[in-house]
CSV table of C-alpha atoms in Angstrom, one decimal:
chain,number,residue,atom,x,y,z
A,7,UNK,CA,26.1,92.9,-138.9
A,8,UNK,CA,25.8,92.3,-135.6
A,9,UNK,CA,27.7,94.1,-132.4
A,10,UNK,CA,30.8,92.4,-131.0
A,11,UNK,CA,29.4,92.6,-127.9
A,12,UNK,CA,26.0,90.5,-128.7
A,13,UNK,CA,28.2,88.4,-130.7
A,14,UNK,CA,30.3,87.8,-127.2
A,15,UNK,CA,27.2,87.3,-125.6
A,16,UNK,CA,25.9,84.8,-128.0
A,17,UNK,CA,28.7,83.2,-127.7
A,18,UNK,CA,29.4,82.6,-124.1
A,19,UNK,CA,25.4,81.7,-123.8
A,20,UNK,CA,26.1,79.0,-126.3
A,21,UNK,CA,29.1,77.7,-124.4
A,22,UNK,CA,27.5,77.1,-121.1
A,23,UNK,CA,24.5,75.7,-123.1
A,24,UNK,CA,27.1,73.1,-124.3
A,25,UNK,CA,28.7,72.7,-120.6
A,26,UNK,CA,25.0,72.0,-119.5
A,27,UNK,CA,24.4,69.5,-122.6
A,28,UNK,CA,27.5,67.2,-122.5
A,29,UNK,CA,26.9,67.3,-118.3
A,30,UNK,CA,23.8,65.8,-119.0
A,31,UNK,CA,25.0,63.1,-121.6
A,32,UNK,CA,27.4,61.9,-118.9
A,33,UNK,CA,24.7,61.3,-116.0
A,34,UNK,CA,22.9,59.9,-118.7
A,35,UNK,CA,25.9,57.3,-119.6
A,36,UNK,CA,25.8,56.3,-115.9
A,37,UNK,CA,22.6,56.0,-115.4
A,38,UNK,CA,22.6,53.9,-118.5
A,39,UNK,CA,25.1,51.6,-117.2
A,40,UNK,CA,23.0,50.8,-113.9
A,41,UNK,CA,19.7,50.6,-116.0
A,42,UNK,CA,20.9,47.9,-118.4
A,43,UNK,CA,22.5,45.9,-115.4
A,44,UNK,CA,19.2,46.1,-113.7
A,45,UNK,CA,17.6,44.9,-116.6
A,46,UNK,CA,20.0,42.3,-117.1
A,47,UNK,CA,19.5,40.9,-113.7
A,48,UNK,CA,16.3,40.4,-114.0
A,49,UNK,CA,16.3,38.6,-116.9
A,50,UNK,CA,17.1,35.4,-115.6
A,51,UNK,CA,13.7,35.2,-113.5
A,52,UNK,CA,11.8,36.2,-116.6
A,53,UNK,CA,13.4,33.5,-118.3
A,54,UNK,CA,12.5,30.4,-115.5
A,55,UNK,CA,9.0,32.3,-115.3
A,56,UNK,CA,8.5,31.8,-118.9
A,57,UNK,CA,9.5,27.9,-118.7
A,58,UNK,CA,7.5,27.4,-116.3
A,59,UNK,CA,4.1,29.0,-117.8
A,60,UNK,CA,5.0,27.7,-121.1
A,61,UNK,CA,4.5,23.5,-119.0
A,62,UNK,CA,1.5,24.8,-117.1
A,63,UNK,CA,-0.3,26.5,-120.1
A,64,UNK,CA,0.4,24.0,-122.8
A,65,UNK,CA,-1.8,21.8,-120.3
A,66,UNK,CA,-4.3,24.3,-119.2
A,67,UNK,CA,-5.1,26.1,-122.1
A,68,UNK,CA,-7.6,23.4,-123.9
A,69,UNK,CA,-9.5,23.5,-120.3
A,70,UNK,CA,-13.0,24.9,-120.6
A,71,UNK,CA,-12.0,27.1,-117.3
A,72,UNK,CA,-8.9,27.6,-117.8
A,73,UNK,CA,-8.4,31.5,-116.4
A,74,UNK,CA,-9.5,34.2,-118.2
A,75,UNK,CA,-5.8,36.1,-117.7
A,76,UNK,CA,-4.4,33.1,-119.6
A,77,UNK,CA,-6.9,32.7,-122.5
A,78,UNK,CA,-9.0,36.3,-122.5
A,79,UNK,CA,-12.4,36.7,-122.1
A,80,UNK,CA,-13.2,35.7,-125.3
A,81,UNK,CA,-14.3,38.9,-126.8
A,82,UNK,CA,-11.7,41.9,-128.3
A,83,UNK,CA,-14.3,44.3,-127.8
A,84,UNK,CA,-12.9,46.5,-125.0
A,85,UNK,CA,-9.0,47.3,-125.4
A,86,UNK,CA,-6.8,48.4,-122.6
A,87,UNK,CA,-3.6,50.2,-123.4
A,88,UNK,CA,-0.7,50.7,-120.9
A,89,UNK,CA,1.3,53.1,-122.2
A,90,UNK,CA,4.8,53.5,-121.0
A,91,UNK,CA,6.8,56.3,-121.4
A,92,UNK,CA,9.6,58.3,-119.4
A,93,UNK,CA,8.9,61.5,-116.7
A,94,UNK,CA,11.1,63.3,-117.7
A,95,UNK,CA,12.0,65.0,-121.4
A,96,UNK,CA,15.3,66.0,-123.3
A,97,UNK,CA,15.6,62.4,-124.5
A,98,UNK,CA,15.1,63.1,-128.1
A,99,UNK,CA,12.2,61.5,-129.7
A,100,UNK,CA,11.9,58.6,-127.1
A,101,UNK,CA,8.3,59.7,-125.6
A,102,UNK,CA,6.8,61.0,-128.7
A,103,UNK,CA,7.6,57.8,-130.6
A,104,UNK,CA,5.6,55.8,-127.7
A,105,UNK,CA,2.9,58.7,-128.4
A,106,UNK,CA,2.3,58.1,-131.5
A,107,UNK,CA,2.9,54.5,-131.7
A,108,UNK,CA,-0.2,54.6,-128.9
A,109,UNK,CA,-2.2,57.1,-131.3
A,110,UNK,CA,-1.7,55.3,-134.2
A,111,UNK,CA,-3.0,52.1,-132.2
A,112,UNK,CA,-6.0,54.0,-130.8
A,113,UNK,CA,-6.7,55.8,-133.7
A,114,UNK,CA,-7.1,51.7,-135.3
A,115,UNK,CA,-8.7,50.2,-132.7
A,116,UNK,CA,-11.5,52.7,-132.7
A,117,UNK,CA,-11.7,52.5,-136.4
A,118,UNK,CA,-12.5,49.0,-136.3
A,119,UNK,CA,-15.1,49.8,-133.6
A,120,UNK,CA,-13.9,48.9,-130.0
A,121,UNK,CA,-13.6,50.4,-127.1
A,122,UNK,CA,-10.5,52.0,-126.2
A,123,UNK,CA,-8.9,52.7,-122.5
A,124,UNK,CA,-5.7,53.8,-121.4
A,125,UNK,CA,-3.4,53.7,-118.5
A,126,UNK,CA,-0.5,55.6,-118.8
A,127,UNK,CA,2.9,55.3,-116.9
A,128,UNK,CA,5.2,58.2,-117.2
A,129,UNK,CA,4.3,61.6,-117.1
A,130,UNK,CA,5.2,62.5,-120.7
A,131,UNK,CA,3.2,59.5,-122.6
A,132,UNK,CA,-0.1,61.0,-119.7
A,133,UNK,CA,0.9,64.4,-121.1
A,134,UNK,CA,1.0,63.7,-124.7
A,135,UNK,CA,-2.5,61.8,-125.0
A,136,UNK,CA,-4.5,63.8,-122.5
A,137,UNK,CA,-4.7,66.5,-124.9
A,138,UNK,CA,-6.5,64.2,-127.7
A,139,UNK,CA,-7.4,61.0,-125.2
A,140,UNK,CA,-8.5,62.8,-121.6
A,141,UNK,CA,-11.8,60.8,-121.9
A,142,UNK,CA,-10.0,57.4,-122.4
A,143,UNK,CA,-7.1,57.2,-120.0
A,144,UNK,CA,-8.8,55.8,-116.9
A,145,UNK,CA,-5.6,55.4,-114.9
A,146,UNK,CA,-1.8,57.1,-114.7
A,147,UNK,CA,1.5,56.4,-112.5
A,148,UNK,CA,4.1,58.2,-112.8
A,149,UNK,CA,7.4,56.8,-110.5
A,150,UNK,CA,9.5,60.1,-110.9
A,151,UNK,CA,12.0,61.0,-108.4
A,152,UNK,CA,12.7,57.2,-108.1
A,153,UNK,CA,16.2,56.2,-108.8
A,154,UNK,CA,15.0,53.3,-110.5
A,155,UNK,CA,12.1,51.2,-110.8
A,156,UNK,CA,11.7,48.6,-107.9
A,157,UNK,CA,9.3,45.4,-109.0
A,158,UNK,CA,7.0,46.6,-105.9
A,159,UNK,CA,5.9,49.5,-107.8
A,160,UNK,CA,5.2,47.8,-110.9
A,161,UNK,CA,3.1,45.2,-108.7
A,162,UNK,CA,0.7,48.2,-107.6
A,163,UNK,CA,-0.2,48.4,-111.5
A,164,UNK,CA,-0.5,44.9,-112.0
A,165,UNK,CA,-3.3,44.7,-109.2
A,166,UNK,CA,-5.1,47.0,-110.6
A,167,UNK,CA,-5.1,45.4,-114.3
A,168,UNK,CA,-5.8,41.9,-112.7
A,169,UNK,CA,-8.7,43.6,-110.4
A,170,UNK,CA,-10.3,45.6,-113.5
A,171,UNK,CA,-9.4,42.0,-115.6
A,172,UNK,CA,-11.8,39.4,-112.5
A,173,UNK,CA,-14.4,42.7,-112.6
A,174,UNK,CA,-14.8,42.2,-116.4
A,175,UNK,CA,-13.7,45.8,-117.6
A,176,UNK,CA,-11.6,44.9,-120.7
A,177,UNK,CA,-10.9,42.0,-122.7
A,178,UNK,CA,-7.6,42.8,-123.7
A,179,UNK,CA,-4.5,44.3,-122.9
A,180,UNK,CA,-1.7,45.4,-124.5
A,181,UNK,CA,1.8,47.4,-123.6
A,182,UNK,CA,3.2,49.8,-125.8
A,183,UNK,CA,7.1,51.0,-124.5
A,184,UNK,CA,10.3,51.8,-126.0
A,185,UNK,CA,12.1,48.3,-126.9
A,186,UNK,CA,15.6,48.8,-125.9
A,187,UNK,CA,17.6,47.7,-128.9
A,188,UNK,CA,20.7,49.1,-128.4
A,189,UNK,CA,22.1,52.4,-126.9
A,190,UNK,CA,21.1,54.2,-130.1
A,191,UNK,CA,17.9,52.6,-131.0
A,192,UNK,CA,14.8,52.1,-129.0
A,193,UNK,CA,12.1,50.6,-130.9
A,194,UNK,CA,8.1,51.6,-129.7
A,195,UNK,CA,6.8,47.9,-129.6
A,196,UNK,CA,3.1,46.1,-128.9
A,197,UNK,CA,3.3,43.4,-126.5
A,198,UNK,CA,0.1,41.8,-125.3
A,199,UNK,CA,-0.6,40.9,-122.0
A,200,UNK,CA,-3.8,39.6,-121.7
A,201,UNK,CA,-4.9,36.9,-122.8
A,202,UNK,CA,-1.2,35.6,-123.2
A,203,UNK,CA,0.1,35.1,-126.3
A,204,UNK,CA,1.0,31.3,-126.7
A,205,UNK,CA,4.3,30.5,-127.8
A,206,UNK,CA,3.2,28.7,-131.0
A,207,UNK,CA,5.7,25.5,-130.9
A,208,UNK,CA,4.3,22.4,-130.7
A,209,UNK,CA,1.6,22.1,-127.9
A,210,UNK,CA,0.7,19.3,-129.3
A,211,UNK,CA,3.3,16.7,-129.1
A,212,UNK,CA,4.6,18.2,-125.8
A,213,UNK,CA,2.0,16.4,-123.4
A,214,UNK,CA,3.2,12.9,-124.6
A,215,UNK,CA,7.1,13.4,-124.1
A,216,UNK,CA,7.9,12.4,-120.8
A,217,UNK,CA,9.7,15.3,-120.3
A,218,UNK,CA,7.1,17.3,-119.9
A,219,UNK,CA,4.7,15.1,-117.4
A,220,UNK,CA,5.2,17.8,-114.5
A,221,UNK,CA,3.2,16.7,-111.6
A,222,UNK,CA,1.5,20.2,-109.6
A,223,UNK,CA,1.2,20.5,-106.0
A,224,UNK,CA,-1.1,21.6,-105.3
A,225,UNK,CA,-3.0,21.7,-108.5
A,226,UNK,CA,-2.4,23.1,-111.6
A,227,UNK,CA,-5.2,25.5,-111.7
A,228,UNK,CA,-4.5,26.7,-107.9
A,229,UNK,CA,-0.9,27.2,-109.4
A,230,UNK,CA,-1.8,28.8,-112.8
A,231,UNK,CA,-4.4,31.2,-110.3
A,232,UNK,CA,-0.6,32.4,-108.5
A,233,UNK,CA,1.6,32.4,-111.4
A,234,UNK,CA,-0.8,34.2,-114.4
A,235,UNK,CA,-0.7,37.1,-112.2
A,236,UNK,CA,3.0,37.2,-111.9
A,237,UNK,CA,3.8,36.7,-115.1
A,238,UNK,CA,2.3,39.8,-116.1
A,239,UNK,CA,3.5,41.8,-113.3
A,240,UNK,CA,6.9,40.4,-114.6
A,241,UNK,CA,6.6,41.7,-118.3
A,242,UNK,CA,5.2,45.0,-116.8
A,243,UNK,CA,8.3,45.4,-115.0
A,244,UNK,CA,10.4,43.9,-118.4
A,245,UNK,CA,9.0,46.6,-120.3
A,246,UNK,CA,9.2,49.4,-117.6
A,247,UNK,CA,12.9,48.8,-116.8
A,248,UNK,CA,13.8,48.2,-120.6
A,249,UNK,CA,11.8,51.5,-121.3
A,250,UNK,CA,14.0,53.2,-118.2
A,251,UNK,CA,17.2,52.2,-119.9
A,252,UNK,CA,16.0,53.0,-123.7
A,253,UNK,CA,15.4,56.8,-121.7
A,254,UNK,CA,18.9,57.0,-120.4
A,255,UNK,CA,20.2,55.7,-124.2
A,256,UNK,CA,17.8,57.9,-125.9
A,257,UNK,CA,18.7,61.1,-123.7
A,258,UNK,CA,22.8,60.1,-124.3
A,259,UNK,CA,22.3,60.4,-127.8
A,260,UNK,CA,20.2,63.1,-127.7
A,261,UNK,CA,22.3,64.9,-125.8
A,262,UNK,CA,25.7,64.1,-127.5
A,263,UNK,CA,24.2,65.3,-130.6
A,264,UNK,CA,23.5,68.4,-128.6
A,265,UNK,CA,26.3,69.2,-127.5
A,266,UNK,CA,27.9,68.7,-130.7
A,267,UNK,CA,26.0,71.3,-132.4
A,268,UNK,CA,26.9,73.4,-129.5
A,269,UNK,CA,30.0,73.0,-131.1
A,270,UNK,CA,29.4,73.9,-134.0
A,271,UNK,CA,27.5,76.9,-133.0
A,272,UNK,CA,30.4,78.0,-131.2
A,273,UNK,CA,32.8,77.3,-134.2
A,274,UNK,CA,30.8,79.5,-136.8
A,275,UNK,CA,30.2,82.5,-134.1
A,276,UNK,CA,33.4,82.4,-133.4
A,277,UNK,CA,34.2,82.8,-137.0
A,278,UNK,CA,31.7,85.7,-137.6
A,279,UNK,CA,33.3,87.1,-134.5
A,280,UNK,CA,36.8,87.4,-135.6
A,281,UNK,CA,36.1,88.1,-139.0
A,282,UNK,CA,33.8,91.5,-137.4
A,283,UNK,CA,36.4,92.0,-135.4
A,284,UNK,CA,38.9,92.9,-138.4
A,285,UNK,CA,36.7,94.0,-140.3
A,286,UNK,CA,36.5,97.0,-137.5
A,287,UNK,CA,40.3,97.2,-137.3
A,288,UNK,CA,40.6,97.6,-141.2
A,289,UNK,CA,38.0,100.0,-141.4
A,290,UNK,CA,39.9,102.2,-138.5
A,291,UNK,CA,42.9,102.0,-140.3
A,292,UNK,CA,41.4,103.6,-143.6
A,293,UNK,CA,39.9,106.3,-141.5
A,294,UNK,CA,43.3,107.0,-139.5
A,295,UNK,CA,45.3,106.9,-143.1
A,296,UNK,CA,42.4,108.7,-145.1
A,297,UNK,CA,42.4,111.8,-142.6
A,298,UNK,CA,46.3,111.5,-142.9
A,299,UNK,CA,46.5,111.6,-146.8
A,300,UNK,CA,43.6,114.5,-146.4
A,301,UNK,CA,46.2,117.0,-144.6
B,28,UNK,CA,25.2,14.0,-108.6
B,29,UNK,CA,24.1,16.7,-107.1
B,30,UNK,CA,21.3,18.7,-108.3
B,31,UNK,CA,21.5,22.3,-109.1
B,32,UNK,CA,19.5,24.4,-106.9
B,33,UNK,CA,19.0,27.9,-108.3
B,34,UNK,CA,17.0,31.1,-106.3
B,35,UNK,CA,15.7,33.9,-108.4
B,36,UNK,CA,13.7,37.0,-107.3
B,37,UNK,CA,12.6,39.8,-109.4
B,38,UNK,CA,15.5,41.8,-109.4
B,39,UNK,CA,18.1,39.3,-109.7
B,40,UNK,CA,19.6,35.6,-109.8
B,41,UNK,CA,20.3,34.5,-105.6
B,42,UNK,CA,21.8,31.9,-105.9
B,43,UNK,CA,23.0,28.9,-108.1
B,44,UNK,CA,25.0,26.3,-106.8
B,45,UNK,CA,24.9,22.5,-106.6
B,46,UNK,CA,23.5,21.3,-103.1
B,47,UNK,CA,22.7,17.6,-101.7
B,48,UNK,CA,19.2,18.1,-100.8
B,49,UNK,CA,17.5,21.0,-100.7
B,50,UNK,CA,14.2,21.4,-97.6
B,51,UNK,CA,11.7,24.3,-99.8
B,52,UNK,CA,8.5,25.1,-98.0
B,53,UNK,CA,5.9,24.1,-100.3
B,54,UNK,CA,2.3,25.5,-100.1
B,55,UNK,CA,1.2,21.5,-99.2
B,56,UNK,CA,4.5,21.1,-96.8
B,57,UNK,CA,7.8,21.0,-96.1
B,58,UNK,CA,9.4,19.3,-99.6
B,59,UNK,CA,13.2,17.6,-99.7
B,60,UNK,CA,14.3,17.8,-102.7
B,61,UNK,CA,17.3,15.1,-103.4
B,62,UNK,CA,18.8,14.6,-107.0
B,63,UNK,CA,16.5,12.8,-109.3
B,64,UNK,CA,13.1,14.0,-107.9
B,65,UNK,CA,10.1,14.0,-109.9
B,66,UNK,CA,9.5,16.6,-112.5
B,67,UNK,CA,7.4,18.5,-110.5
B,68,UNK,CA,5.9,22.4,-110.2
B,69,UNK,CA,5.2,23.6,-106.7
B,70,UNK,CA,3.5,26.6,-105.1
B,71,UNK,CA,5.1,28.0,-102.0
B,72,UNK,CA,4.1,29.7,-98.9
B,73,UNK,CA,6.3,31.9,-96.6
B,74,UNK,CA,8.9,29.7,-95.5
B,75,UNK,CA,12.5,28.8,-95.4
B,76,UNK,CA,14.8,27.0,-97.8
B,77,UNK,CA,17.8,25.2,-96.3
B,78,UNK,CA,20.4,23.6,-97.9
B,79,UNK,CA,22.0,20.5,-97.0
B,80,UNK,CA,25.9,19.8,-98.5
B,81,UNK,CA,27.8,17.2,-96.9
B,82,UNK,CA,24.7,15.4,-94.9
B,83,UNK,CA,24.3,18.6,-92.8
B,84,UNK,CA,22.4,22.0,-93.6
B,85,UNK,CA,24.7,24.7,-94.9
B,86,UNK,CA,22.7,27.7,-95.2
B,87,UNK,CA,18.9,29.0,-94.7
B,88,UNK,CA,16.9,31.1,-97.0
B,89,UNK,CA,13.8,33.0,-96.2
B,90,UNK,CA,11.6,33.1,-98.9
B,91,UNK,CA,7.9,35.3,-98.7
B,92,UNK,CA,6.3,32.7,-101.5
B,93,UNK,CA,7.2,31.7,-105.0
B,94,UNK,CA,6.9,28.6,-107.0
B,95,UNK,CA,9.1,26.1,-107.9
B,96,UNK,CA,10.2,24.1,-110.9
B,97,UNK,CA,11.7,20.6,-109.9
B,98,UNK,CA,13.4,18.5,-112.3
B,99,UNK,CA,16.2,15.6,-112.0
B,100,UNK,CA,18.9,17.7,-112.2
B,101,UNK,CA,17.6,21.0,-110.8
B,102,UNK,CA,15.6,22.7,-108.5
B,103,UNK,CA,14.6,26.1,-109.5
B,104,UNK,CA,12.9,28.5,-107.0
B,105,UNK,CA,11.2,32.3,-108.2
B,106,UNK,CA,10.7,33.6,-105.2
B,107,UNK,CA,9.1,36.7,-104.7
B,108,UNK,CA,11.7,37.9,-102.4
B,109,UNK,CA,14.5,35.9,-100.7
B,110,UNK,CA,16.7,37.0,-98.1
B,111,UNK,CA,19.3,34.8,-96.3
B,112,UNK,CA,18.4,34.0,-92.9
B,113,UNK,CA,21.3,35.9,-91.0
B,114,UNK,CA,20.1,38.9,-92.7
B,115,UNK,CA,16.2,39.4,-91.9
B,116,UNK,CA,15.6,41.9,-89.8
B,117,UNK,CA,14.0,41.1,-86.5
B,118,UNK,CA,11.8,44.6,-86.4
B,119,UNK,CA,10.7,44.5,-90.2
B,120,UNK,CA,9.4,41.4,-89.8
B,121,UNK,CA,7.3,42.1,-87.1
B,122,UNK,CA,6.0,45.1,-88.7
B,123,UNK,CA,5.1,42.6,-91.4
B,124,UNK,CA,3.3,41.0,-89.1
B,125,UNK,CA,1.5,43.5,-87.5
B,126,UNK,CA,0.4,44.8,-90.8
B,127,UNK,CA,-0.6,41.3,-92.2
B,128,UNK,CA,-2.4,41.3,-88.9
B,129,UNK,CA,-4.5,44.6,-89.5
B,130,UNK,CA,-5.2,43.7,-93.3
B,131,UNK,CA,-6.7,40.6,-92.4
B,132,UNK,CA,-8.8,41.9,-89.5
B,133,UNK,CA,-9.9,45.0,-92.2
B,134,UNK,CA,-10.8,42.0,-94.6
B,135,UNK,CA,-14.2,41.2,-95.1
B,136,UNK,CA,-15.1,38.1,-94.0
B,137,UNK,CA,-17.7,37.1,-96.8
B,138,UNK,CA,-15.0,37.9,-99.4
B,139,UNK,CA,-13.4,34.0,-99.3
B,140,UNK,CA,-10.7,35.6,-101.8
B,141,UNK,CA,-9.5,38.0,-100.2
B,142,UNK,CA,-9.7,36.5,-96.7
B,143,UNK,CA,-7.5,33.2,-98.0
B,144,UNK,CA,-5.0,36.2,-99.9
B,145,UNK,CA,-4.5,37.6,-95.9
B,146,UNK,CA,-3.9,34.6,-94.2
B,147,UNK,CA,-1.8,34.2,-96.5
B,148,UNK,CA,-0.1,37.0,-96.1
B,149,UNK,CA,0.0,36.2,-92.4
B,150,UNK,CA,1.7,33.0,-92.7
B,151,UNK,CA,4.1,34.1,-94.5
B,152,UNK,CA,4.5,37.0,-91.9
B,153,UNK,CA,4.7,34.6,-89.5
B,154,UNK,CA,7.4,32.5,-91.3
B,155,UNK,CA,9.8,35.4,-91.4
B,156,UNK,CA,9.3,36.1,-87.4
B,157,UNK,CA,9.8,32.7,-86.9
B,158,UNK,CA,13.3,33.0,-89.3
B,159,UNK,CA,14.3,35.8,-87.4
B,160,UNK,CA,14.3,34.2,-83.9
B,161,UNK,CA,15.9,31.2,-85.5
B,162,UNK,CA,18.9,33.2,-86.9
């Protein structure tokens, strides 16, 4: 059986382990709370953006040259994967579920015999496949030591995926981040970004409604040329601030759970402690009364 | 009726608010838009927006470029940034400039693309000077 003084050191390291733990869940909680209002707030321009796209490309698409960001370059033979993942750890399984959702899709795209690239965003999904992937990943940004994630940096990666799109170097491109469902449940999700996925209702019947006759200044295909590369800058940004506040949900749970076993801990050393403790008292008492019954 | 003229930039929703007329600065022009305007979808260059309530203009946006979805009832600007007027900064803006200036002499002039992207950039530069000394 252990000492009383290692169990006393056991359990004070345990204590401040849980001081450290539910510390953390807290900033995580408020950083939460700003996270999901910035993601809220930029939902409405999403929204507009989509309305708009979905008028221009209903129009556009059937064009022979229509833009290759809109409609791909019709091939699937080189993917590109943008992987997005926290900097930072201690948020449960958050950045190892983006790993392996981005293996798993590697691991199929390769099996059915294309090319796979990778750009990673965070420092843990860069860390997790450049131990398997070092030859794919062509690209990595990492924003740490941000507070949060301003659309200006998200534009610097869209530039580069729309320059590596106009020089040819993949045909499609596809995001993999944490969907924030709720506080407790991020879900690793595919979106594609190139070429765009159509929304599947009626394209159609749409043309002939009147509602729908939009005229373009100045041209549709000048404004299609401005607004493809938006768009995707604007669900690169979706995912990266959903993904920041799936981190901050992720890490609160992970770190409630941790400080609860903390607790726990605590509970059952402090158990074995006392119960030590008398165990020494009783066993001093039948030496004191043994030696007195000896005399 | 007025028709419902709503800003949004990245980040967040401007403005929303019914106006009489609103003046955006579309890529082709300066565009009124009045209640009951034409469908229409509209690329814009560095500019301001101004809205009229009342027969006179209320307030003055600066916008860096966007687009914009008009519709009978509603006039829906994403801008890629938007600052009221009052608010732009003098010195930024000329630091803008001055570094619109430098990219576009750095450009090379065979590359049309890029070149048009610059001036672009200039103009919009420009625009935001221009909103400074008017504020």
């Amino acid at each position: 059986m252990a000492s009383l003084k290692a169990l006393r050191a056991r359990i004070n390291s345990v204590k401040s382990t849980r001081k450290i733990t539910s510390a953390m869940k807290m900033v995580a909680a408020s950083k939460l709370k700003r996270a999901q209002t910035q993601a809220e707030a930029a939902r409405p321009y999403a929204e507009r953006m989509q309305r708009m796209l979905a008028a221009l490309a209903a129009s556009a698409a059937g064009s022979p040259n229509a833009p290759p960001m809109l409609i791909g370059t019709g091939r699937d033979q080189v993917q590109l994967l943008v992987v997005v993942t926290a900097d930072r750890g201690l948020a449960g399984a958050f950045n190892t579920n983006v790993g392996r959702a981005a293996r798993n899709a590697i691991q199929r795209l390769e099996g059915e015999g294309k090319t796979v690239r990778v750009i990673t965003v965070g420092r843990k999904g860069r860390d997790y496949l450049r131990r398997e992937y070092a030859d794919r990943l062509i690209g990595e940004y990492s924003f740490a030591g941000k507070k949060r994630v301003e659309f200006s940096d998200v534009d610097e990666v869209a530039a580069r995926i729309a320059a590596m799109l106009a020089a040819g170097e993949f045909d499609v491109c596809t995001v993999i981040y944490n969907r924030f469902v709720s506080v407790i449940s991020q879900v690793p999700t595919e979106a594609q970004l190139v070429p765009l996925p159509m929304p599947e209702a009626e394209p159609e019947e749409k043309p002939a409604g009147p509602q729908a006759q939009y005229e373009f200044e100045p041209d549709e295909e000048a404004i299609l040329a401005a607004l493809l590369p938006r768009n995707m800058a604007i669900q690169l940004f979706r995912a990266l601030i959903e993904s920041a506040a799936g981190e901050q949900g992720a890490r609160m749970s992970a770190m409630d759970n941790a400080t609860r076993n903390a607790g726990d801990m605590i509970n059952r050393l402090t158990l074995n402690y006392n119960r030590t403790r008398q165990a020494n008292i009783t066993r001093e008492l039948i030496e004191i009364i043994s030696g007195a019954e000896a005399l | 009726m007025p028709t419902l003229l709503e800003i949004v930039s990245p980040d967040r929703l401007l403005l929303s608010q019914p106006v009489d007329m609103a003046v955006i600065p579309a890529a082709e022009g300066e565009m009124g838009v009045l209640p009951g305007h034409a469908p229409m979808i509209v690329l814009l260059r560095g500019g301001t927006i101004t809205l009229h309530e009342g027969g006179r203009p209320t307030s003055r946006l600066y916008v860096s470029g966007g687009f914009a979805e008009v519709t009978p009832e509603r006039c829906t600007v994403l801008a890629d940034e938007a600052v009221p007027v009052a608010e732009v900064s003098r010195s930024a803006a000329e630091a803008r400039l001055a570094e619109a200036d430098a990219a576009y002499a750095a450009a090379d002039k065979a590359d049309i693309p890029a070149l048009e992207a610059a001036m672009q950039r200039q103009q919009s530069a420009r625009a935001m000077v221009a909103a400074a000394e008017a504020a």
